[in-house]
Coordinates of C-alpha atoms in Angstrom, one line a residue:
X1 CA 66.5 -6.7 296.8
X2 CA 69.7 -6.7 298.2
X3 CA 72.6 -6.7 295.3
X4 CA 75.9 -8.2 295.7
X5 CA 77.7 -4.7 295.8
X6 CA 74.9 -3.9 298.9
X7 CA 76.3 -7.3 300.7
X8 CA 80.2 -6.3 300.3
X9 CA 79.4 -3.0 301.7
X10 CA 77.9 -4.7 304.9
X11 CA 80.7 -6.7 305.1
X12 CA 83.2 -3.7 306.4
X13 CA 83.8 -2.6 309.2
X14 CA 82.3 1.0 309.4
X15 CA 82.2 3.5 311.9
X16 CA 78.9 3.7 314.2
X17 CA 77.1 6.6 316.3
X18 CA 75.4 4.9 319.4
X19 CA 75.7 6.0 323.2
X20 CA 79.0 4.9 324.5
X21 CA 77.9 3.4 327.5
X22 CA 75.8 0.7 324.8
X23 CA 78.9 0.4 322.8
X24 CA 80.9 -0.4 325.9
X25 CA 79.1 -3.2 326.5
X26 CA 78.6 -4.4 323.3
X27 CA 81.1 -7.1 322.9
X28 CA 81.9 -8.7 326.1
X29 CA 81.8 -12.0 325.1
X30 CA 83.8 -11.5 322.2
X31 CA 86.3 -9.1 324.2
X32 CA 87.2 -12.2 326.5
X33 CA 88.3 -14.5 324.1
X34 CA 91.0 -12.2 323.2
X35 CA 93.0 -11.2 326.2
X36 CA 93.3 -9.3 329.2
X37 CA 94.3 -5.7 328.0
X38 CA 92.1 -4.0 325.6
X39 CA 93.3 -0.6 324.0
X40 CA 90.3 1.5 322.7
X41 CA 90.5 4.8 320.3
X42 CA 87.4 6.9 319.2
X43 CA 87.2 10.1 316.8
X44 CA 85.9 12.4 318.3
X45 CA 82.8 12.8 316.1
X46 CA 81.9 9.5 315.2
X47 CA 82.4 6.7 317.1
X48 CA 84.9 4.7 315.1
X49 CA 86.7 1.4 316.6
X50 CA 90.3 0.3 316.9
X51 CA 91.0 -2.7 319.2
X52 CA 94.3 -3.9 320.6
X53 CA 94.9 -6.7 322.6
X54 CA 97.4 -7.3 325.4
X55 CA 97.9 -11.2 325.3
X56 CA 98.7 -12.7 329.0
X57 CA 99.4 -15.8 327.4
X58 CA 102.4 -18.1 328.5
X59 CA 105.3 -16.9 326.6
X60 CA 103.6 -13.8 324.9
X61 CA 105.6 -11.4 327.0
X62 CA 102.4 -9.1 326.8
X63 CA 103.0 -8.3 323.1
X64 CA 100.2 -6.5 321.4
X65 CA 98.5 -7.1 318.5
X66 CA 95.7 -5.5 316.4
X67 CA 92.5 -7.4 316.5
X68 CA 92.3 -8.7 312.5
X69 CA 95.5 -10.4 313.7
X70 CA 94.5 -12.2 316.3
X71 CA 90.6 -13.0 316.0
X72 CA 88.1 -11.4 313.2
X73 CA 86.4 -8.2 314.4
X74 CA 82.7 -8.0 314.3
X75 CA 81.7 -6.0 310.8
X76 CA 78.8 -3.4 310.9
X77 CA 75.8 -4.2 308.5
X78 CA 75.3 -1.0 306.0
X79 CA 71.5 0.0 306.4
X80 CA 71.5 1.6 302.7
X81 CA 69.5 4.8 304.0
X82 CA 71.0 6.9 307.0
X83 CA 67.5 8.4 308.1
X84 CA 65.0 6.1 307.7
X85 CA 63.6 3.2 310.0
X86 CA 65.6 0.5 310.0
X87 CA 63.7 -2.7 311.3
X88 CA 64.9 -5.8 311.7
X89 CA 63.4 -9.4 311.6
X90 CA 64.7 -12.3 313.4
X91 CA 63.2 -15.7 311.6
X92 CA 61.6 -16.4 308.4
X93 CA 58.7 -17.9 309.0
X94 CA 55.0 -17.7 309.4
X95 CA 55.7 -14.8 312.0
X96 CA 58.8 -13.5 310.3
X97 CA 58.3 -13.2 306.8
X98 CA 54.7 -12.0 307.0
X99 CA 54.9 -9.4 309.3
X100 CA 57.6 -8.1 306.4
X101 CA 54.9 -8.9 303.6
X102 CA 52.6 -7.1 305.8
X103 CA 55.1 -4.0 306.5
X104 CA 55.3 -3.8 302.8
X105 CA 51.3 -3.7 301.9
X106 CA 51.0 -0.5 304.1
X107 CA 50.8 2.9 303.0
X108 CA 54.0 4.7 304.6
X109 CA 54.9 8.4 304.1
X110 CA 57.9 8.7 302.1
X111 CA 60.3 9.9 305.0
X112 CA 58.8 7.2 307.2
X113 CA 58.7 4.0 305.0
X114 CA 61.3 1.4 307.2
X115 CA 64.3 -0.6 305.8
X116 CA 63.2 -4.3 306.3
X117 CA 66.1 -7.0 307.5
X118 CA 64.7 -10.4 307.0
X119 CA 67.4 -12.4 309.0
X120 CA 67.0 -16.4 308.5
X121 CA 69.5 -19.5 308.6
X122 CA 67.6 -21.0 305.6
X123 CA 67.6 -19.7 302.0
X124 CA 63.8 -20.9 301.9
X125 CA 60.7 -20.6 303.8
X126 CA 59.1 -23.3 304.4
X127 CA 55.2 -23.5 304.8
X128 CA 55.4 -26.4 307.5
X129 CA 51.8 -27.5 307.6
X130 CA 52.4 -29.3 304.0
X131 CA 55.7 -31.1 304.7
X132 CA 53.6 -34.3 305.0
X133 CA 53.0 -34.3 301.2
X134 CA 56.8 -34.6 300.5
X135 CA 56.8 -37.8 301.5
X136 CA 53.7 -38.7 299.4
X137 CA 54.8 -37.4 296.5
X138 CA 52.3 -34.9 296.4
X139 CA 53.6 -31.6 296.5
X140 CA 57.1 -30.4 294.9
X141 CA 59.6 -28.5 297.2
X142 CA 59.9 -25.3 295.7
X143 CA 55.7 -25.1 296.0
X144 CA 56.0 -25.3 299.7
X145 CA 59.6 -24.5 300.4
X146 CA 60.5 -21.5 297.5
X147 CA 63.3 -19.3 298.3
X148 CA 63.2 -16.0 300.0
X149 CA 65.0 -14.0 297.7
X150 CA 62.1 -15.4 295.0
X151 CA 59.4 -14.2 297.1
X152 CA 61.0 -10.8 297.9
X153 CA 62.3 -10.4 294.9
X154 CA 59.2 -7.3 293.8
X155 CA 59.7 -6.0 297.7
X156 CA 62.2 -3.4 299.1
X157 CA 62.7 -6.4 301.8
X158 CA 66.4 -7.3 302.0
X159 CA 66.7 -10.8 303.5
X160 CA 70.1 -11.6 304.8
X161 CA 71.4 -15.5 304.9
X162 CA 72.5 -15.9 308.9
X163 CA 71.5 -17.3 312.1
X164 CA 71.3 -14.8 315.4
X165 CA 73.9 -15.2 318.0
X166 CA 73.6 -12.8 320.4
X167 CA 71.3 -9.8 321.5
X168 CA 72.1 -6.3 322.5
X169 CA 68.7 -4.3 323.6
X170 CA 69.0 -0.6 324.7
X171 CA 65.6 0.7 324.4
X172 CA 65.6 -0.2 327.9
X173 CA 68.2 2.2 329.1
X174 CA 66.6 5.7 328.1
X175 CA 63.0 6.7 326.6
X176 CA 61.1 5.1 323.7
X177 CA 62.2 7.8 321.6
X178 CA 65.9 7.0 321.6
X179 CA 67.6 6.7 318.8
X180 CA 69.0 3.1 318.7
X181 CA 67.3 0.4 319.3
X182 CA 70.1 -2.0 319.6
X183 CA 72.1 -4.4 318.4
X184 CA 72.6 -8.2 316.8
X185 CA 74.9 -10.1 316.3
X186 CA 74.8 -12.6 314.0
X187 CA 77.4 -16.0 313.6
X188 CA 79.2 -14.6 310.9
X189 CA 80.5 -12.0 312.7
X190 CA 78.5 -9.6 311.3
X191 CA 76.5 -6.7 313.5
X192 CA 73.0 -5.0 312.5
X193 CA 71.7 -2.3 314.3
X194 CA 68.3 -1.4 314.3
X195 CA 65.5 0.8 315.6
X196 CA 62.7 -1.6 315.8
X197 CA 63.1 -5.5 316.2
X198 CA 61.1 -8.2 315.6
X199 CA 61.3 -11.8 317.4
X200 CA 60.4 -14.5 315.3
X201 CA 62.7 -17.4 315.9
X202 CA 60.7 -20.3 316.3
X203 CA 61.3 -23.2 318.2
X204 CA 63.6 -26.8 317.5
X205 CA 62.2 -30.1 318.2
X206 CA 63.6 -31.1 321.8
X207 CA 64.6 -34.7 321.0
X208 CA 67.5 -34.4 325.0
X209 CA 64.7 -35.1 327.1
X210 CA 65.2 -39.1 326.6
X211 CA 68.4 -41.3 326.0
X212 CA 69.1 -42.1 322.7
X213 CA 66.4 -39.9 320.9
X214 CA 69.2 -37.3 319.7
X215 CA 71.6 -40.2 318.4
X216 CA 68.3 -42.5 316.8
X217 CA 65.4 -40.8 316.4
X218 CA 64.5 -38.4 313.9
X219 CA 62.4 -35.1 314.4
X220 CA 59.8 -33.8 311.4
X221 CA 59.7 -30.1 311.7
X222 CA 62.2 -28.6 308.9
X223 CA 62.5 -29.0 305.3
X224 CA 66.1 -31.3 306.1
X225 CA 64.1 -33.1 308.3
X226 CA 61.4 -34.1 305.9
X227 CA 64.2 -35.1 303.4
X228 CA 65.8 -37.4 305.7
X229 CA 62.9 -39.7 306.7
X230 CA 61.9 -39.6 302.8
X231 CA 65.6 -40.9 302.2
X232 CA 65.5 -43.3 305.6
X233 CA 61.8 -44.3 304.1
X234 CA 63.7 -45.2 300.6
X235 CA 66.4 -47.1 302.0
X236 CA 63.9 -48.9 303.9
X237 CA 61.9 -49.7 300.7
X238 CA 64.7 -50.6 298.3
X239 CA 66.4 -53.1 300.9
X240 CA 62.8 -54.9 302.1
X241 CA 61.7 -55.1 298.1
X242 CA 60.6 -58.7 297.4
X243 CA 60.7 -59.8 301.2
X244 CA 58.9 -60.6 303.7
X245 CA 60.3 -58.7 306.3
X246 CA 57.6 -55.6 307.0
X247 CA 59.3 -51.9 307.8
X248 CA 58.5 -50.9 311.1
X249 CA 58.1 -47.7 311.8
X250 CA 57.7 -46.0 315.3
X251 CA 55.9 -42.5 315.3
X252 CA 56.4 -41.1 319.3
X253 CA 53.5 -38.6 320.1
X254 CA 49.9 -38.3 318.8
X255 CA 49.0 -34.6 318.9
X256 CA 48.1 -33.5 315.1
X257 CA 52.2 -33.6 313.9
X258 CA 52.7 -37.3 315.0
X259 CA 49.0 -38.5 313.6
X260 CA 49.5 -36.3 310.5
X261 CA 52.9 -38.6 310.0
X262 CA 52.0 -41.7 311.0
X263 CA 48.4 -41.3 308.4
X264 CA 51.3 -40.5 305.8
X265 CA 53.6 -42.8 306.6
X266 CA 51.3 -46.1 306.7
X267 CA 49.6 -44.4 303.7
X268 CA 52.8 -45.1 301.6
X269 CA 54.0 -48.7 303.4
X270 CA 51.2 -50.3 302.6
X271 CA 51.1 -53.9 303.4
X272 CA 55.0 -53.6 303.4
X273 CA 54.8 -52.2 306.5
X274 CA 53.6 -51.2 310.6
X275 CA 53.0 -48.5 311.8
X276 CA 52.5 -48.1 315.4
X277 CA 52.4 -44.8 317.1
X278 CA 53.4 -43.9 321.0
X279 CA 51.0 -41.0 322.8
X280 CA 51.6 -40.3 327.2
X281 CA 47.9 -39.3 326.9
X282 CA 45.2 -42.3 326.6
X283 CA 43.6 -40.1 323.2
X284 CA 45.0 -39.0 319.8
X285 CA 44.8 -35.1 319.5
X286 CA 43.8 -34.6 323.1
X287 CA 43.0 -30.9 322.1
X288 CA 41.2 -31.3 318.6
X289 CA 37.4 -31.2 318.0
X290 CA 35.9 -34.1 318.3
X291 CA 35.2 -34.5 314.5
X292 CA 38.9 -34.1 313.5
X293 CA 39.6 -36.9 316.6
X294 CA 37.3 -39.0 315.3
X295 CA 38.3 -39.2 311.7
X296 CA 41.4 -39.6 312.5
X297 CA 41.0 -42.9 314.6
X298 CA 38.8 -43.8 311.6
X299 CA 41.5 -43.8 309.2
X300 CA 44.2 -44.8 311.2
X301 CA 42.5 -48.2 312.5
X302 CA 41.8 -48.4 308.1
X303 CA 45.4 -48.7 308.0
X304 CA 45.9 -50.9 310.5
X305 CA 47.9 -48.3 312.8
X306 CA 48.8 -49.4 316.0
X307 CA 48.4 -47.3 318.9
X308 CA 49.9 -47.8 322.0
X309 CA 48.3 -44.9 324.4
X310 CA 49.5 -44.1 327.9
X311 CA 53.2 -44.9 327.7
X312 CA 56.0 -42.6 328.0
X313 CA 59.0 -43.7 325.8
X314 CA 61.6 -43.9 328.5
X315 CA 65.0 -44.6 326.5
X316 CA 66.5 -45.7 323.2
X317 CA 68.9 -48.0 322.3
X318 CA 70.4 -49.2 319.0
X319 CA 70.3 -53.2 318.5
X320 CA 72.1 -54.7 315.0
X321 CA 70.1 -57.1 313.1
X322 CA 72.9 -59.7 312.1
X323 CA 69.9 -61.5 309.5
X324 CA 68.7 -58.7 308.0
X325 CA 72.0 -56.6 308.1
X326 CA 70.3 -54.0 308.9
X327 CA 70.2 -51.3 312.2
X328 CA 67.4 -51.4 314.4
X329 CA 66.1 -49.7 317.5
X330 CA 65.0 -50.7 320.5
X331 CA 62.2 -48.4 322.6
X332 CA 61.8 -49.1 326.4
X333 CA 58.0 -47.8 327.3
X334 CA 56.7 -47.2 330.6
X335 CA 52.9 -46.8 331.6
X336 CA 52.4 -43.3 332.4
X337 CA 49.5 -45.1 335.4
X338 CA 50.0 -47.9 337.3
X339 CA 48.4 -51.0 336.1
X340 CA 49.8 -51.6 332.6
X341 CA 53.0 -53.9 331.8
X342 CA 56.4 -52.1 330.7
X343 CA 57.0 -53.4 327.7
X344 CA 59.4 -52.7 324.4
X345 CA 58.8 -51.8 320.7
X346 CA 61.0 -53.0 317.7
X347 CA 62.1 -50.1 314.7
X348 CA 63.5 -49.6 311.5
X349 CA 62.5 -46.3 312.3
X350 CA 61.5 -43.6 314.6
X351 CA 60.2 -40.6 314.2
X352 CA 60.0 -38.1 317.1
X353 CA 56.7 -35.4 317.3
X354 CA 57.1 -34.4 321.1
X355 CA 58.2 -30.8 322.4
X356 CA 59.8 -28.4 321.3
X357 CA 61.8 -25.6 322.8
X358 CA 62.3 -22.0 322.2
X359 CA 65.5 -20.8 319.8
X360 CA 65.5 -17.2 322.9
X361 CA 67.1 -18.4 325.4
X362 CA 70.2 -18.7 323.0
X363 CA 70.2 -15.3 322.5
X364 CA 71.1 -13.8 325.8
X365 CA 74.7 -13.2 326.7
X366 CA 76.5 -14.7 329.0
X367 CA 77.2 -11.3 330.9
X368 CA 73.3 -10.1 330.2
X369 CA 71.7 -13.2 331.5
X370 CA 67.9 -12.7 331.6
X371 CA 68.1 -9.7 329.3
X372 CA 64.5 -10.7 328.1
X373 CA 61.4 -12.0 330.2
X374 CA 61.6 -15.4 329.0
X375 CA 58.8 -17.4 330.4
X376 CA 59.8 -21.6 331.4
X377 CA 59.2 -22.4 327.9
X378 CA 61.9 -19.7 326.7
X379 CA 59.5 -17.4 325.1
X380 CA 59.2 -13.8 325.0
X381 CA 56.1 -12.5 327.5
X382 CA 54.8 -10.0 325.9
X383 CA 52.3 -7.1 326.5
X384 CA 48.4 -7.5 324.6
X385 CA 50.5 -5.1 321.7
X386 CA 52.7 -8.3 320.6
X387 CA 55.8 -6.0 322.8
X388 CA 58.2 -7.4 324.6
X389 CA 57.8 -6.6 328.3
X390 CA 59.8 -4.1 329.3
X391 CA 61.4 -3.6 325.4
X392 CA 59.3 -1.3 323.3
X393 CA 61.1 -1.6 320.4
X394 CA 61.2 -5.0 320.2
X395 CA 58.0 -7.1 318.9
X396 CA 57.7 -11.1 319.1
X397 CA 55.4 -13.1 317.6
X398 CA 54.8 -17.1 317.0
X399 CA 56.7 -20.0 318.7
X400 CA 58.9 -16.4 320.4
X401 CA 55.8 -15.1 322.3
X402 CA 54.2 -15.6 325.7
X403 CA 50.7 -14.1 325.0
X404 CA 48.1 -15.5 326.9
X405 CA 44.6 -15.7 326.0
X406 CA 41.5 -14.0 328.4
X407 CA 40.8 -17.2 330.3
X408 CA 44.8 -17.2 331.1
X409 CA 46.1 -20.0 329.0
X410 CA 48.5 -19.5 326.6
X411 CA 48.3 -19.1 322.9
X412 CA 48.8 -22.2 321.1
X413 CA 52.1 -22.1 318.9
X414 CA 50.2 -22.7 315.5
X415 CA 50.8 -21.6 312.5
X416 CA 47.1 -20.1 312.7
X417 CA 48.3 -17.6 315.2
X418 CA 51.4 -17.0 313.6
X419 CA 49.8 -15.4 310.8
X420 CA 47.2 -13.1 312.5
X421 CA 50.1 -12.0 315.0
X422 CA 52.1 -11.0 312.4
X423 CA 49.4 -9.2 311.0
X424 CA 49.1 -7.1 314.0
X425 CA 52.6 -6.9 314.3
X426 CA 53.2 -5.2 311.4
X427 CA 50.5 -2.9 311.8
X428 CA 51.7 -2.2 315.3
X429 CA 55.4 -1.1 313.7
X430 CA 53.3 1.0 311.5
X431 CA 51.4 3.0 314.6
X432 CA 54.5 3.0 316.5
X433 CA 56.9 4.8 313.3
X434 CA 53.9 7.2 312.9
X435 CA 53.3 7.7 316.6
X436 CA 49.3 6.3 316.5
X437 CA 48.1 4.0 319.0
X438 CA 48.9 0.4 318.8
X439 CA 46.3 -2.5 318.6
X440 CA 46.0 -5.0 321.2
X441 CA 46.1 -8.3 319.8
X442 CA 42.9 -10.5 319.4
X443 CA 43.1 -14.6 318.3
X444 CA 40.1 -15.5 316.3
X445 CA 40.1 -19.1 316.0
X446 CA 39.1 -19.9 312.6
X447 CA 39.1 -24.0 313.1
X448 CA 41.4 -26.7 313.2
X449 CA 42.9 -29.1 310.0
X450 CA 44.7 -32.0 310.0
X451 CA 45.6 -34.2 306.9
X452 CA 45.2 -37.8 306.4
X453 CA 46.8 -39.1 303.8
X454 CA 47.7 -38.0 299.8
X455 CA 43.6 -37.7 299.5
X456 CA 42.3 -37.7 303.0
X457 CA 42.2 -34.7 305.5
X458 CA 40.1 -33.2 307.6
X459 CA 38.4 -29.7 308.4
X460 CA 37.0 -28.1 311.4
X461 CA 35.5 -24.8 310.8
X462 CA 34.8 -22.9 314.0
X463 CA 32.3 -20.8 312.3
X464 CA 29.7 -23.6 311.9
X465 CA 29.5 -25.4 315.1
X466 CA 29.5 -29.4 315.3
X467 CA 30.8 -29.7 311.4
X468 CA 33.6 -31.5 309.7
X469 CA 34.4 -31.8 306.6
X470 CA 36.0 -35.0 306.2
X471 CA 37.6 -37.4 303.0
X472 CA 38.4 -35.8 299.7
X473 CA 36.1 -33.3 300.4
X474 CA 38.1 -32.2 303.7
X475 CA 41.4 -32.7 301.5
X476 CA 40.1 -30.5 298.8
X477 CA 39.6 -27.6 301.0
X478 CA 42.6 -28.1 303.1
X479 CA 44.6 -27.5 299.8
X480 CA 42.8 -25.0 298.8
X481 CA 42.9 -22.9 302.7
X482 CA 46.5 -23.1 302.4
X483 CA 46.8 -22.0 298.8
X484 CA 45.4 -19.0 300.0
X485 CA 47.7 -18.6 302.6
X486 CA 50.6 -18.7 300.7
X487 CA 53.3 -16.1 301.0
X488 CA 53.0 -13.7 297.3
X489 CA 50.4 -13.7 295.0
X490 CA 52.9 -14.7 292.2
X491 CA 53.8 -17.6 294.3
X492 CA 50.5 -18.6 295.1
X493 CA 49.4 -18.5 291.0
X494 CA 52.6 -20.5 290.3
X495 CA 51.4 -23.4 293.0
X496 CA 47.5 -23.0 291.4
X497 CA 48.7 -23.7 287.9
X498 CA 51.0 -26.7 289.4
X499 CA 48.6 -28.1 291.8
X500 CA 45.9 -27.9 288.6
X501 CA 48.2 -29.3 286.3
X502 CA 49.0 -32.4 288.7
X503 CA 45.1 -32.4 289.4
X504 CA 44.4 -32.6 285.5
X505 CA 46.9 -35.3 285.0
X506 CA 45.7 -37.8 287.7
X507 CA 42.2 -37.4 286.2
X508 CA 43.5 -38.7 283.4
X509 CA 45.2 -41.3 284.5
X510 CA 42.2 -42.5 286.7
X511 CA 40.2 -42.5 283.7
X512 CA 42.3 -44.6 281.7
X513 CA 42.5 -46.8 284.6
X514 CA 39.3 -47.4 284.6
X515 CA 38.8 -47.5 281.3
X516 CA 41.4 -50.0 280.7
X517 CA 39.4 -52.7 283.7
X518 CA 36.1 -52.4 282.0
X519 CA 37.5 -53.1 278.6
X520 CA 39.2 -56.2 280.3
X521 CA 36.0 -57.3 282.0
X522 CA 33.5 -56.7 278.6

């Protein structure tokens, strides 16, 4: 792991070989904030930077100043091996982290075996498909959200705390076989160079697209997120104890992430409160097999959720409830066919499942526009080897690639196919280092699982057509599928013995439950 000595090291500013013509145009963005003169001095044998600025500024009477006076300069990560690999990772998670995992399982020679950068904003991964069981209860946050320095903690990974900025390719400029890369720059000012790259960025929930859905409603995709609607849900709880007002919640969407929540959420109101969820199309999980379709509308109409399907939510609005004391918010539908009523929903609450857009496009400098083939969606098209077109040294996999299946549609962005692209991504960084042939990549879809509730879920296997596994049975081997799929084997014998534990402990306390009504009824 990276030690504290490594991290000062990458925090000065260090001399760099690269081609000049790359390093010329390496910080034009940065370059413009700080004048209109820049002075420039180079050894001769390395490539070592001193920057002066010429300030045509009212009043500055063109005085000149060295750069750590006037704005910080960017600092040069310290790759601790000068002859290696060094590959860098953008994004820790499903894509990210285990294409590192996977780098690290293969059998390298010893003059070959890369330096891994895991670069994330987060301290944690988080394994997104069981946020829903935070709000339950059900699961603890470090089981599904454990720290990345835990899990890489036996690895030669080094994971670096930051968030990408701005790109620099040059594999582009000259043959595969050049000797940089390129170049990142992350927010802290910091710059990593590195020989091979990997996109893994994900995407953000895309809450612009209607009025009032960035200031009121709240998205469920990130660990924060998940905290805030169990703190919203809390506040909701305490203030409506003992009355009869009922919480209302509004859940906008119906693919799996806005039935998963709205199953969860009307799982823990209870009779204290509605549920009603908002989809454009006139089904739930348009794109789900039928059985997983079916038992959700089974348990959904069990808990009284109401579904109001074929409106488009076409603005929010914040309305104060004088009463209650209380904020609510108003939701202005509109049919998305002719021949239904406008009409408008009440809320305590609403939670926001729709879109999401690509973290690329972000990226790109403002001088380099279109650096990357970014499709509408702002993700990376890529060849069938998971490489950037155009770029090969530079990989992308999950919510950052464009890969498109043989009937021409494009890959769903599921953590399903973020795991088996990472797969192939790190084996295709392996073939590439040691000059074999590359894989193309090939999506097996191993079914489809959506949960229900704390002990309701269920299970489409695609390798027995027609079947789904449904209830506690479906739950049970949700759990255990993703138990499997988690990051480390320490981690994953950690959450066993945990999961066991809680399992164990509500046996018990079902037993004595039932104990204690037929010892009241004898």
């Amino acid at each position: 792991m990276m030690s504290s000595p490594a991290l000062a090291a990458s925090s000065s500013l260090l001399p760099f070989n690269c081609r000049a013509k790359h390093c010329a145009g390496l910080f034009p963005s940065f370059l413009r904030k700080c004048g209109t003169k820049i002075t420039l001095s180079a050894s001769s044998q390395q490539i070592g930077f001193r920057f002066a600025i010429a300030s045509s500024a009212p009043g500055s009477n063109g005085s000149v100043k060295d750069l750590s006076e006037a704005e910080t300069a960017p600092q040069l990560y310290s790759w601790p091996d000068k002859k290696k690999p060094r590959i860098c990772i953008l994004g820790g998670g499903f894509g990210g982290l285990y294409t590192a995992l996977r780098l690290e399982s293969l059998e390298w020679p010893d003059d070959k075996k890369p330096q891994v950068l895991l670069v994330d904003q987060s301290e944690r991964f988080v394994f997104k498909p069981m946020l829903y069981e935070l709000l339950t209860g059900e699961v603890d946050a470090w089981e599904i959200a454990p720290r990345f320095l835990d899990l890489l903690a036996n690895t030669s990974v080094l994971f670096y705390q930051d968030k990408a900025k701005l790109l620099y390719p040059s594999d582009h400029y000259g043959p595969t076989q050049s000797s940089l890369g390129g170049t990142v720059l992350l927010e802290s000012g910091l710059l990593v160079e590195y020989d091979w790259l990997v996109l893994a960025l994900g995407a953000e929930s895309k809450l612009d697209v209607v009025p009032g859905a960035v200031e009121f409603a709240l998205p469920f995709s990130t660990l924060e997120d998940a905290h805030k609607v169990d703190r919203k849900l809390r506040t909701l709880e305490r203030k409506n104890f003992r009355k009869e007002s009922l919480i209302r919640v509004v859940v906008v969407g119906c693919g799996y992430s806005g039935v998963e929540l709205a199953a969860t959420v009307s799982e823990r109101l209870q009779d204290r409160g509605i549920v009603q969820a908002i989809n454009v199309e006139t089904t739930i999980c348009p794109n789900a097999p039928p059985g997983n379709r079916e038992a959700a509308i089974k348990v959904l109409t069990s808990r009284k959720v109401e579904l109001l399907l074929g409106y488009v939510v076409r603005c929010i609005r914040k309305a104060v409830d004088a009463e209650h004391d209380s904020e609510k918010y108003i939701l202005e539908l509109q049919p998305a066919q002719r021949g239904s009523q406008s009409q408008t929903v009440e809320a305590d609450l609403v939670l926001w499942t729709v879109g999401n857009k690509s973290l690329l496009p972000k990226l790109e400098p403002e001088d380099r526009p279109h650096e990357l083939p970014l499709n509408a969606r702002g993700q990376a098209e890529t060849d069938e080897n998971l490489r950037v077109k155009g770029h090969p040294r530079i990989f992308a996999v999950g919510d950052s690639c464009a890969l498109r299946e043989s009937n021409g549609r494009l890959l769903p962005a599921t953590a399903q196919v973020a795991f088996q692209q990472a797969d192939f991504a790190g084996w295709n960084l392996w073939a590439a280092i040691n000059d074999r042939p590359l894989l193309p990549f090939k999506f097996q879809n191993l079914g489809e699982m959506i949960t229900l509730g704390r002990n309701d879920a269920a299970i489409s296997p695609s390798f027995i057509e027609g079947l789904t596994l449904e209830g506690p049975i479906g739950h049970t081997a949700r759990k255990l599928a993703y138990l499997i799929r988690l990051p480390t084997d320490e981690h994953r014998l950690k959450v066993g013995i945990s999961w066991l534990t809680k399992s164990a402990i509500d046996s018990v306390a079902s037993l004595q439950s039932t104990l204690t009504k037929v010892l009241s009824n004898s």
